[in-house]
PDB file of C-alpha atoms and ligand atoms in Angstrom:
ATOM      1  CA  MET A  27      -3.529  15.403 -17.236  1.00  0.00           C
ATOM      2  CA  ASN A  28      -4.284  12.179 -15.425  1.00  0.00           C
ATOM      3  CA  LYS A  29      -3.459  12.320 -11.600  1.00  0.00           C
ATOM      4  CA  TYR A  30      -2.759   9.421  -9.631  1.00  0.00           C
ATOM      5  CA  GLN A  31      -2.053   9.237  -5.514  1.00  0.00           C
ATOM      6  CA  VAL A  32      -0.844   6.289  -3.547  1.00  0.00           C
ATOM      7  CA  VAL A  33      -1.750   6.619  -0.149  1.00  0.00           C
ATOM      8  CA  THR A  34       0.449   4.154   1.859  1.00  0.00           C
ATOM      9  CA  LEU A  35       2.723   3.337   4.732  1.00  0.00           C
ATOM     10  CA  PHE A  36       5.558   2.477   2.073  1.00  0.00           C
ATOM     11  CA  PRO A  37       5.772   5.854   0.108  1.00  0.00           C
ATOM     12  CA  ASN A  38       9.761   4.982  -0.794  1.00  0.00           C
ATOM     13  CA  LEU A  39       8.197   2.037  -3.064  1.00  0.00           C
ATOM     14  CA  ILE A  40       6.168   3.836  -4.854  1.00  0.00           C
ATOM     15  CA  GLU A  41       8.910   6.594  -5.425  1.00  0.00           C
ATOM     16  CA  GLU A  42      11.670   3.970  -6.309  1.00  0.00           C
ATOM     17  CA  TRP A  43       9.085   2.511  -9.223  1.00  0.00           C
ATOM     18  CA  LYS A  44       8.811   6.185 -10.564  1.00  0.00           C
ATOM     19  CA  LYS A  45      12.470   6.108 -11.637  1.00  0.00           C
ATOM     20  CA  VAL A  46      11.971   3.651 -13.956  1.00  0.00           C
ATOM     21  CA  GLY A  47      11.216   2.159 -17.315  1.00  0.00           C
ATOM     22  CA  ILE A  48       8.217   3.396 -18.891  1.00  0.00           C
ATOM     23  CA  ILE A  49       6.798   5.184 -15.943  1.00  0.00           C
ATOM     24  CA  ASN A  50       9.769   7.180 -15.632  1.00  0.00           C
ATOM     25  CA  GLN A  51       9.773   8.695 -19.325  1.00  0.00           C
ATOM     26  CA  ALA A  52       5.985   9.267 -18.744  1.00  0.00           C
ATOM     27  CA  LEU A  53       6.335  11.211 -16.036  1.00  0.00           C
ATOM     28  CA  LYS A  54       9.482  13.185 -17.821  1.00  0.00           C
ATOM     29  CA  LYS A  55       7.087  14.022 -20.497  1.00  0.00           C
ATOM     30  CA  ASN A  56       4.315  15.135 -18.099  1.00  0.00           C
ATOM     31  CA  LEU A  57       1.653  12.833 -19.321  1.00  0.00           C
ATOM     32  CA  LEU A  58       0.491  12.276 -16.201  1.00  0.00           C
ATOM     33  CA  GLU A  59       0.826  12.706 -12.168  1.00  0.00           C
ATOM     34  CA  ILE A  60       1.950  10.052  -9.527  1.00  0.00           C
ATOM     35  CA  SER A  61       2.135  11.070  -5.999  1.00  0.00           C
ATOM     36  CA  SER A  62       2.481   9.179  -2.666  1.00  0.00           C
ATOM     37  CA  ILE A  63       0.548  10.165   0.667  1.00  0.00           C
ATOM     38  CA  ASN A  64       2.278   9.094   3.214  1.00  0.00           C
ATOM     39  CA  LEU A  65       0.019   7.503   5.406  1.00  0.00           C
ATOM     40  CA  ARG A  66       2.274   7.859   8.963  1.00  0.00           C
ATOM     41  CA  ASN A  67       1.353  11.572   8.502  1.00  0.00           C
ATOM     42  CA  TYR A  68      -2.141  11.254   9.447  1.00  0.00           C
ATOM     43  CA  GLY A  69      -1.151   8.765  12.462  1.00  0.00           C
ATOM     44  CA  ILE A  70      -2.391   9.821  15.828  1.00  0.00           C
ATOM     45  CA  GLY A  71      -0.684  11.352  19.047  1.00  0.00           C
ATOM     46  CA  GLU A  72       2.937  11.261  19.668  1.00  0.00           C
ATOM     47  CA  TYR A  73       3.934   7.482  17.756  1.00  0.00           C
ATOM     48  CA  LYS A  74       1.612   8.535  14.581  1.00  0.00           C
ATOM     49  CA  GLN A  75      -0.324   5.511  15.330  1.00  0.00           C
ATOM     50  CA  VAL A  76      -2.208   3.516  12.139  1.00  0.00           C
ATOM     51  CA  ASP A  77      -3.100   0.507  13.371  1.00  0.00           C
ATOM     52  CA  ASP A  78      -4.550  -1.013  16.586  1.00  0.00           C
ATOM     53  CA  SER A  79      -6.100  -4.300  17.578  1.00  0.00           C
ATOM     54  CA  PRO A  80      -9.268  -6.048  16.141  1.00  0.00           C
ATOM     55  CA  TYR A  81     -12.247  -5.726  18.145  1.00  0.00           C
ATOM     56  CA  GLY A  82     -13.520  -8.962  18.873  1.00  0.00           C
ATOM     57  CA  GLY A  83     -10.055 -10.550  18.893  1.00  0.00           C
ATOM     58  CA  GLY A  84      -7.906 -12.287  16.543  1.00  0.00           C
ATOM     59  CA  PRO A  85      -4.437 -12.182  14.999  1.00  0.00           C
ATOM     60  CA  GLY A  86      -2.765  -9.212  13.944  1.00  0.00           C
ATOM     61  CA  MET A  87      -3.671  -5.657  13.707  1.00  0.00           C
ATOM     62  CA  VAL A  88      -5.866  -3.429  11.527  1.00  0.00           C
ATOM     63  CA  LEU A  89      -5.543   0.046   9.880  1.00  0.00           C
ATOM     64  CA  MET A  90      -7.419   2.622  12.022  1.00  0.00           C
ATOM     65  CA  PRO A  91     -10.269   4.653  10.636  1.00  0.00           C
ATOM     66  CA  GLU A  92      -9.218   7.898  11.663  1.00  0.00           C
ATOM     67  CA  PRO A  93      -5.585   8.005   9.749  1.00  0.00           C
ATOM     68  CA  LEU A  94      -7.169   6.610   6.453  1.00  0.00           C
ATOM     69  CA  ASP A  95     -10.266   8.832   6.524  1.00  0.00           C
ATOM     70  CA  ASN A  96      -8.045  11.807   6.968  1.00  0.00           C
ATOM     71  CA  ALA A  97      -5.401  11.360   4.456  1.00  0.00           C
ATOM     72  CA  ILE A  98      -8.459  10.222   1.778  1.00  0.00           C
ATOM     73  CA  VAL A  99     -10.544  13.614   2.553  1.00  0.00           C
ATOM     74  CA  GLU A 100      -7.144  15.838   2.391  1.00  0.00           C
ATOM     75  CA  ASN A 101      -6.161  13.805  -0.832  1.00  0.00           C
ATOM     76  CA  LYS A 102      -9.297  14.158  -2.979  1.00  0.00           C
ATOM     77  CA  ALA A 103      -9.648  12.098  -5.922  1.00  0.00           C
ATOM     78  CA  LYS A 104     -12.491  11.192  -8.271  1.00  0.00           C
ATOM     79  CA  LYS A 105     -12.414   7.888  -7.282  1.00  0.00           C
ATOM     80  CA  ASN A 106     -11.267   5.659  -4.564  1.00  0.00           C
ATOM     81  CA  VAL A 107      -9.676   2.552  -5.309  1.00  0.00           C
ATOM     82  CA  PHE A 108      -9.132   0.355  -2.373  1.00  0.00           C
ATOM     83  CA  LEU A 109      -6.358  -2.491  -3.067  1.00  0.00           C
ATOM     84  CA  THR A 110      -8.198  -5.608  -1.230  1.00  0.00           C
ATOM     85  CA  PRO A 111      -7.508  -9.625  -2.093  1.00  0.00           C
ATOM     86  CA  SER A 112     -11.538  -9.746  -1.883  1.00  0.00           C
ATOM     87  CA  GLY A 113     -12.668  -7.026  -4.182  1.00  0.00           C
ATOM     88  CA  GLN A 114     -13.536  -7.464  -7.985  1.00  0.00           C
ATOM     89  CA  GLN A 115     -10.939  -9.211 -10.155  1.00  0.00           C
ATOM     90  CA  MET A 116      -8.710  -6.752 -11.853  1.00  0.00           C
ATOM     91  CA  ASN A 117      -8.946  -6.947 -15.808  1.00  0.00           C
ATOM     92  CA  GLU A 118      -8.518  -4.709 -18.814  1.00  0.00           C
ATOM     93  CA  ASN A 119     -12.128  -3.995 -18.661  1.00  0.00           C
ATOM     94  CA  LEU A 120     -12.101  -2.670 -15.154  1.00  0.00           C
ATOM     95  CA  ILE A 121      -8.560  -0.758 -16.387  1.00  0.00           C
ATOM     96  CA  GLU A 122     -10.501   0.638 -19.121  1.00  0.00           C
ATOM     97  CA  GLU A 123     -13.295   2.045 -17.422  1.00  0.00           C
ATOM     98  CA  LEU A 124     -10.645   3.452 -14.756  1.00  0.00           C
ATOM     99  CA  LEU A 125      -9.418   5.157 -17.544  1.00  0.00           C
ATOM    100  CA  ASN A 126     -11.957   7.514 -17.321  1.00  0.00           C
ATOM    101  CA  TYR A 127     -11.256   9.532 -14.350  1.00  0.00           C
ATOM    102  CA  GLU A 128      -8.214  12.121 -14.748  1.00  0.00           C
ATOM    103  CA  SER A 129      -7.936  11.297 -10.741  1.00  0.00           C
ATOM    104  CA  LEU A 130      -8.044   8.269  -8.601  1.00  0.00           C
ATOM    105  CA  ASN A 131      -6.332   7.281  -5.179  1.00  0.00           C
ATOM    106  CA  PHE A 132      -5.424   3.623  -4.482  1.00  0.00           C
ATOM    107  CA  ILE A 133      -5.337   3.036  -1.277  1.00  0.00           C
ATOM    108  CA  CYS A 134      -2.856   0.426   0.049  1.00  0.00           C
ATOM    109  CA  GLY A 135      -3.664  -1.939   3.188  1.00  0.00           C
ATOM    110  CA  ARG A 136      -1.178  -3.522   5.453  1.00  0.00           C
ATOM    111  CA  TYR A 137      -1.334  -5.976   8.349  1.00  0.00           C
ATOM    112  CA  GLU A 138      -5.041  -7.571   8.570  1.00  0.00           C
ATOM    113  CA  GLY A 139      -6.280  -4.751   5.973  1.00  0.00           C
ATOM    114  CA  PHE A 140      -8.998  -1.612   6.752  1.00  0.00           C
ATOM    115  CA  ASP A 141     -11.336  -1.257   9.263  1.00  0.00           C
ATOM    116  CA  GLN A 142     -14.343  -1.656   6.991  1.00  0.00           C
ATOM    117  CA  ARG A 143     -15.948   1.475   8.141  1.00  0.00           C
ATOM    118  CA  VAL A 144     -13.274   3.559   5.725  1.00  0.00           C
ATOM    119  CA  LEU A 145     -14.273   1.013   2.887  1.00  0.00           C
ATOM    120  CA  ASP A 146     -18.138   1.745   3.882  1.00  0.00           C
ATOM    121  CA  ILE A 147     -17.474   5.201   3.694  1.00  0.00           C
ATOM    122  CA  HIS A 148     -14.801   6.038   0.766  1.00  0.00           C
ATOM    123  CA  ALA A 149     -14.805   2.800  -1.483  1.00  0.00           C
ATOM    124  CA  ASP A 150     -15.698   3.776  -5.035  1.00  0.00           C
ATOM    125  CA  TYR A 151     -13.458   0.529  -5.935  1.00  0.00           C
ATOM    126  CA  GLU A 152     -12.532  -2.677  -4.207  1.00  0.00           C
ATOM    127  CA  VAL A 153      -9.812  -4.367  -6.734  1.00  0.00           C
ATOM    128  CA  SER A 154      -7.914  -7.394  -6.370  1.00  0.00           C
ATOM    129  CA  VAL A 155      -5.105  -8.465  -8.581  1.00  0.00           C
ATOM    130  CA  GLY A 156      -5.076 -11.992  -7.943  1.00  0.00           C
ATOM    131  CA  GLN A 157      -6.185 -15.139  -6.045  1.00  0.00           C
ATOM    132  CA  SER A 158      -3.652 -15.096  -3.707  1.00  0.00           C
ATOM    133  CA  VAL A 159      -2.701 -12.524  -0.559  1.00  0.00           C
ATOM    134  CA  VAL A 160       0.793 -10.345  -0.380  1.00  0.00           C
ATOM    135  CA  SER A 161       1.375  -8.236   2.413  1.00  0.00           C
ATOM    136  CA  GLY A 162       0.768  -4.834   1.391  1.00  0.00           C
ATOM    137  CA  GLY A 163      -1.741  -3.064  -1.008  1.00  0.00           C
ATOM    138  CA  GLU A 164       1.643  -1.568  -2.744  1.00  0.00           C
ATOM    139  CA  ILE A 165       3.138  -3.897  -5.486  1.00  0.00           C
ATOM    140  CA  PRO A 166      -0.816  -4.500  -6.370  1.00  0.00           C
ATOM    141  CA  ALA A 167      -1.547  -0.592  -6.612  1.00  0.00           C
ATOM    142  CA  LEU A 168       1.984  -0.505  -8.872  1.00  0.00           C
ATOM    143  CA  TYR A 169       0.167  -3.449 -10.876  1.00  0.00           C
ATOM    144  CA  VAL A 170      -2.923  -1.373 -11.530  1.00  0.00           C
ATOM    145  CA  LEU A 171      -1.038   1.604 -12.463  1.00  0.00           C
ATOM    146  CA  GLU A 172       1.404   0.017 -14.787  1.00  0.00           C
ATOM    147  CA  ALA A 173      -1.897  -1.421 -16.909  1.00  0.00           C
ATOM    148  CA  LEU A 174      -3.725   1.935 -16.663  1.00  0.00           C
ATOM    149  CA  ILE A 175      -0.709   3.926 -17.458  1.00  0.00           C
ATOM    150  CA  ARG A 176       0.693   2.163 -20.631  1.00  0.00           C
ATOM    151  CA  ARG A 177      -2.951   2.876 -21.958  1.00  0.00           C
ATOM    152  CA  ILE A 178      -2.488   6.691 -21.942  1.00  0.00           C
ATOM    153  CA  PRO A 179      -1.603   8.119 -25.009  1.00  0.00           C
ATOM    154  CA  ASN A 180       1.790   8.695 -26.212  1.00  0.00           C
ATOM    155  CA  VAL A 181       3.202   6.582 -23.170  1.00  0.00           C
ATOM    156  CA  LEU A 182       4.309   3.869 -25.534  1.00  0.00           C
ATOM    157  CA  GLY A 183       6.445   4.602 -28.110  1.00  0.00           C
ATOM    158  CA  ASN A 184       4.349   2.229 -30.529  1.00  0.00           C
ATOM    159  CA  PRO A 185       0.466   2.783 -29.767  1.00  0.00           C
ATOM    160  CA  GLU A 186       0.490  -0.500 -32.031  1.00  0.00           C
ATOM    161  CA  SER A 187       1.702  -2.392 -29.333  1.00  0.00           C
ATOM    162  CA  LEU A 188      -1.346  -2.423 -27.611  1.00  0.00           C
ATOM    163  CA  VAL A 189      -3.413  -4.017 -30.599  1.00  0.00           C
ATOM    164  CA  ASN A 190      -2.937  -7.548 -30.564  1.00  0.00           C
ATOM    165  CA  GLU A 191      -2.023  -7.423 -26.771  1.00  0.00           C
ATOM    166  CA  THR A 192      -2.670 -10.779 -24.690  1.00  0.00           C
ATOM    167  CA  PHE A 193      -6.490 -10.420 -23.250  1.00  0.00           C
ATOM    168  CA  VAL A 194      -7.526  -8.169 -26.782  1.00  0.00           C
ATOM    169  CA  ASN A 195     -10.452 -10.235 -27.975  1.00  0.00           C
ATOM    170  CA  ASN A 196     -10.256 -13.033 -25.728  1.00  0.00           C
ATOM    171  CA  GLN A 197      -6.807 -13.913 -27.503  1.00  0.00           C
ATOM    172  CA  LYS A 198      -3.033 -14.373 -26.414  1.00  0.00           C
ATOM    173  CA  ASP A 199      -0.516 -12.472 -28.303  1.00  0.00           C
ATOM    174  CA  PHE A 200       1.580 -14.309 -30.983  1.00  0.00           C
ATOM    175  CA  PRO A 201       5.071 -15.217 -30.771  1.00  0.00           C
ATOM    176  CA  VAL A 202       7.866 -13.182 -31.317  1.00  0.00           C
ATOM    177  CA  TYR A 203      11.491 -13.638 -32.085  1.00  0.00           C
ATOM    178  CA  THR A 204      14.868 -11.287 -32.574  1.00  0.00           C
ATOM    179  CA  ARG A 205      17.951 -11.932 -33.790  1.00  0.00           C
ATOM    180  CA  PRO A 206      19.931 -14.439 -34.084  1.00  0.00           C
ATOM    181  CA  GLU A 207      17.778 -16.354 -36.907  1.00  0.00           C
ATOM    182  CA  VAL A 208      18.876 -19.467 -35.044  1.00  0.00           C
ATOM    183  CA  TYR A 209      19.260 -20.171 -31.394  1.00  0.00           C
ATOM    184  CA  LYS A 210      20.567 -23.855 -29.820  1.00  0.00           C
ATOM    185  CA  GLU A 211      18.881 -25.384 -32.878  1.00  0.00           C
ATOM    186  CA  HIS A 212      15.604 -23.314 -32.421  1.00  0.00           C
ATOM    187  CA  LYS A 213      15.038 -21.387 -35.523  1.00  0.00           C
ATOM    188  CA  VAL A 214      12.952 -18.449 -36.099  1.00  0.00           C
ATOM    189  CA  PRO A 215       9.890 -19.117 -38.583  1.00  0.00           C
ATOM    190  CA  ASP A 216      10.705 -19.159 -42.022  1.00  0.00           C
ATOM    191  CA  VAL A 217       8.443 -16.679 -42.935  1.00  0.00           C
ATOM    192  CA  LEU A 218       9.222 -14.382 -40.379  1.00  0.00           C
ATOM    193  CA  LEU A 219      12.566 -13.858 -42.590  1.00  0.00           C
ATOM    194  CA  SER A 220      10.570 -13.998 -45.716  1.00  0.00           C
ATOM    195  CA  GLY A 221      10.204 -10.083 -46.051  1.00  0.00           C
ATOM    196  CA  ASN A 222       6.043 -10.910 -47.413  1.00  0.00           C
ATOM    197  CA  HIS A 223       4.418  -8.641 -45.288  1.00  0.00           C
ATOM    198  CA  LYS A 224       1.453 -10.175 -46.658  1.00  0.00           C
ATOM    199  CA  GLU A 225       2.370 -13.690 -45.342  1.00  0.00           C
ATOM    200  CA  ILE A 226       3.619 -12.454 -42.085  1.00  0.00           C
ATOM    201  CA  ASP A 227       0.548 -10.541 -41.399  1.00  0.00           C
ATOM    202  CA  ASN A 228      -1.219 -13.728 -41.965  1.00  0.00           C
ATOM    203  CA  TRP A 229       1.200 -15.743 -39.877  1.00  0.00           C
ATOM    204  CA  LYS A 230       0.716 -12.980 -37.007  1.00  0.00           C
ATOM    205  CA  LYS A 231      -3.082 -13.341 -37.355  1.00  0.00           C
ATOM    206  CA  ASN A 232      -3.089 -17.435 -37.486  1.00  0.00           C
ATOM    207  CA  ASN A 233      -1.149 -17.132 -34.248  1.00  0.00           C
ATOM    208  CA  LEU A 234      -3.307 -15.228 -32.124  1.00  0.00           C
ATOM    209  CA  LYS A 235      -4.618 -18.222 -29.993  1.00  0.00           C
ATOM    210  CA  ASP A 236      -8.129 -18.333 -28.048  1.00  0.00           C
ATOM    211  CA  MET A 237      -7.777 -17.852 -23.979  1.00  0.00           C
TER     212      MET A 237
HETATM  213  C1  SAM B 306      -2.376  -9.311   4.657  1.00  0.00           C
HETATM  214  S1  SAM B 306      -3.354  -8.498   3.487  1.00  0.00           S
HETATM  215  C2  SAM B 306      -4.932  -9.016   4.545  1.00  0.00           C
HETATM  216  C3  SAM B 306      -5.115  -9.851   3.895  1.00  0.00           C
HETATM  217  C4  SAM B 306      -6.529 -10.085   4.343  1.00  0.00           C
HETATM  218  N1  SAM B 306      -6.414  -9.892   6.064  1.00  0.00           N
HETATM  219  C5  SAM B 306      -7.689 -10.800   4.006  1.00  0.00           C
HETATM  220  O1  SAM B 306      -7.565 -12.128   3.967  1.00  0.00           O
HETATM  221  O2  SAM B 306      -8.126 -10.240   3.100  1.00  0.00           O
HETATM  222  C6  SAM B 306      -2.624  -6.884   3.484  1.00  0.00           C
HETATM  223  C7  SAM B 306      -3.165  -5.678   2.539  1.00  0.00           C
HETATM  224  O3  SAM B 306      -2.394  -6.267   1.566  1.00  0.00           O
HETATM  225  C8  SAM B 306      -3.304  -6.002   0.136  1.00  0.00           C
HETATM  226  N2  SAM B 306      -3.473  -7.299  -0.467  1.00  0.00           N
HETATM  227  C9  SAM B 306      -2.799  -8.359  -0.426  1.00  0.00           C
HETATM  228  N3  SAM B 306      -2.851  -9.581  -1.114  1.00  0.00           N
HETATM  229  C10 SAM B 306      -4.027  -8.568  -2.438  1.00  0.00           C
HETATM  230  C11 SAM B 306      -4.127  -8.783  -3.373  1.00  0.00           C
HETATM  231  N4  SAM B 306      -4.583 -10.017  -3.829  1.00  0.00           N
HETATM  232  N5  SAM B 306      -5.234  -7.973  -4.251  1.00  0.00           N
HETATM  233  C12 SAM B 306      -5.207  -6.701  -3.519  1.00  0.00           C
HETATM  234  N6  SAM B 306      -4.390  -6.303  -2.509  1.00  0.00           N
HETATM  235  C13 SAM B 306      -3.838  -7.290  -1.798  1.00  0.00           C
HETATM  236  C14 SAM B 306      -4.518  -5.156   0.716  1.00  0.00           C
HETATM  237  O4  SAM B 306      -4.294  -4.032   0.550  1.00  0.00           O
HETATM  238  C15 SAM B 306      -4.618  -5.806   2.268  1.00  0.00           C
HETATM  239  O5  SAM B 306      -5.394  -4.907   2.884  1.00  0.00           O
END
């Protein structure tokens, strides 16, 4: 069973996300395991300190190496994936590669990010989820996890959902419609109502657009 751990200062975010939708169902069916590791538990001293000001000056705080190092060493996984805006851009090829590992740690930054030495020691992957900066690695980690988990066998109700999806073969998925047949004068294409499966399949193929 695939096992994923998220190292974070905000484990509640991860735990709430686990309660909804496909992830929740997959967990109930024991198709995978997800746990959150509270970085604060590895903090230093009475105040469980995890961050400090940057050497050389500058704004903000930096996540100290020791708490992260200890959290990662104590919660070993096959690969450590650090979420960072300057990392390799996430895409479906990366997701396929990550699916090969039965266990992964996702390490979420905050503030000005990680002390570089933690990356030097532990990072197998540095992953960015887009060319904009958000305040923490949790949402990026969940984004990667959602992409990963829907590809684990039996997670999706119908595995065919994955076949024509956007990005597969560098194409955009065909448009989809449901009831009613006419909505605000916009009509469902006639062919989809025809019952002619050959023509419907052709229509779907012809409506997969290049990216
Ligand atoms: C405010 S950001 C730090 C940004 C850092 N000073 C920089 O410019 O690269 C805090 C944390 O959010 C996460 N983060 C922000 N944007 C991200 C993105 N596009 N992809 C992945 N992680 C991101 C990272 O874990 C990062 O350490």
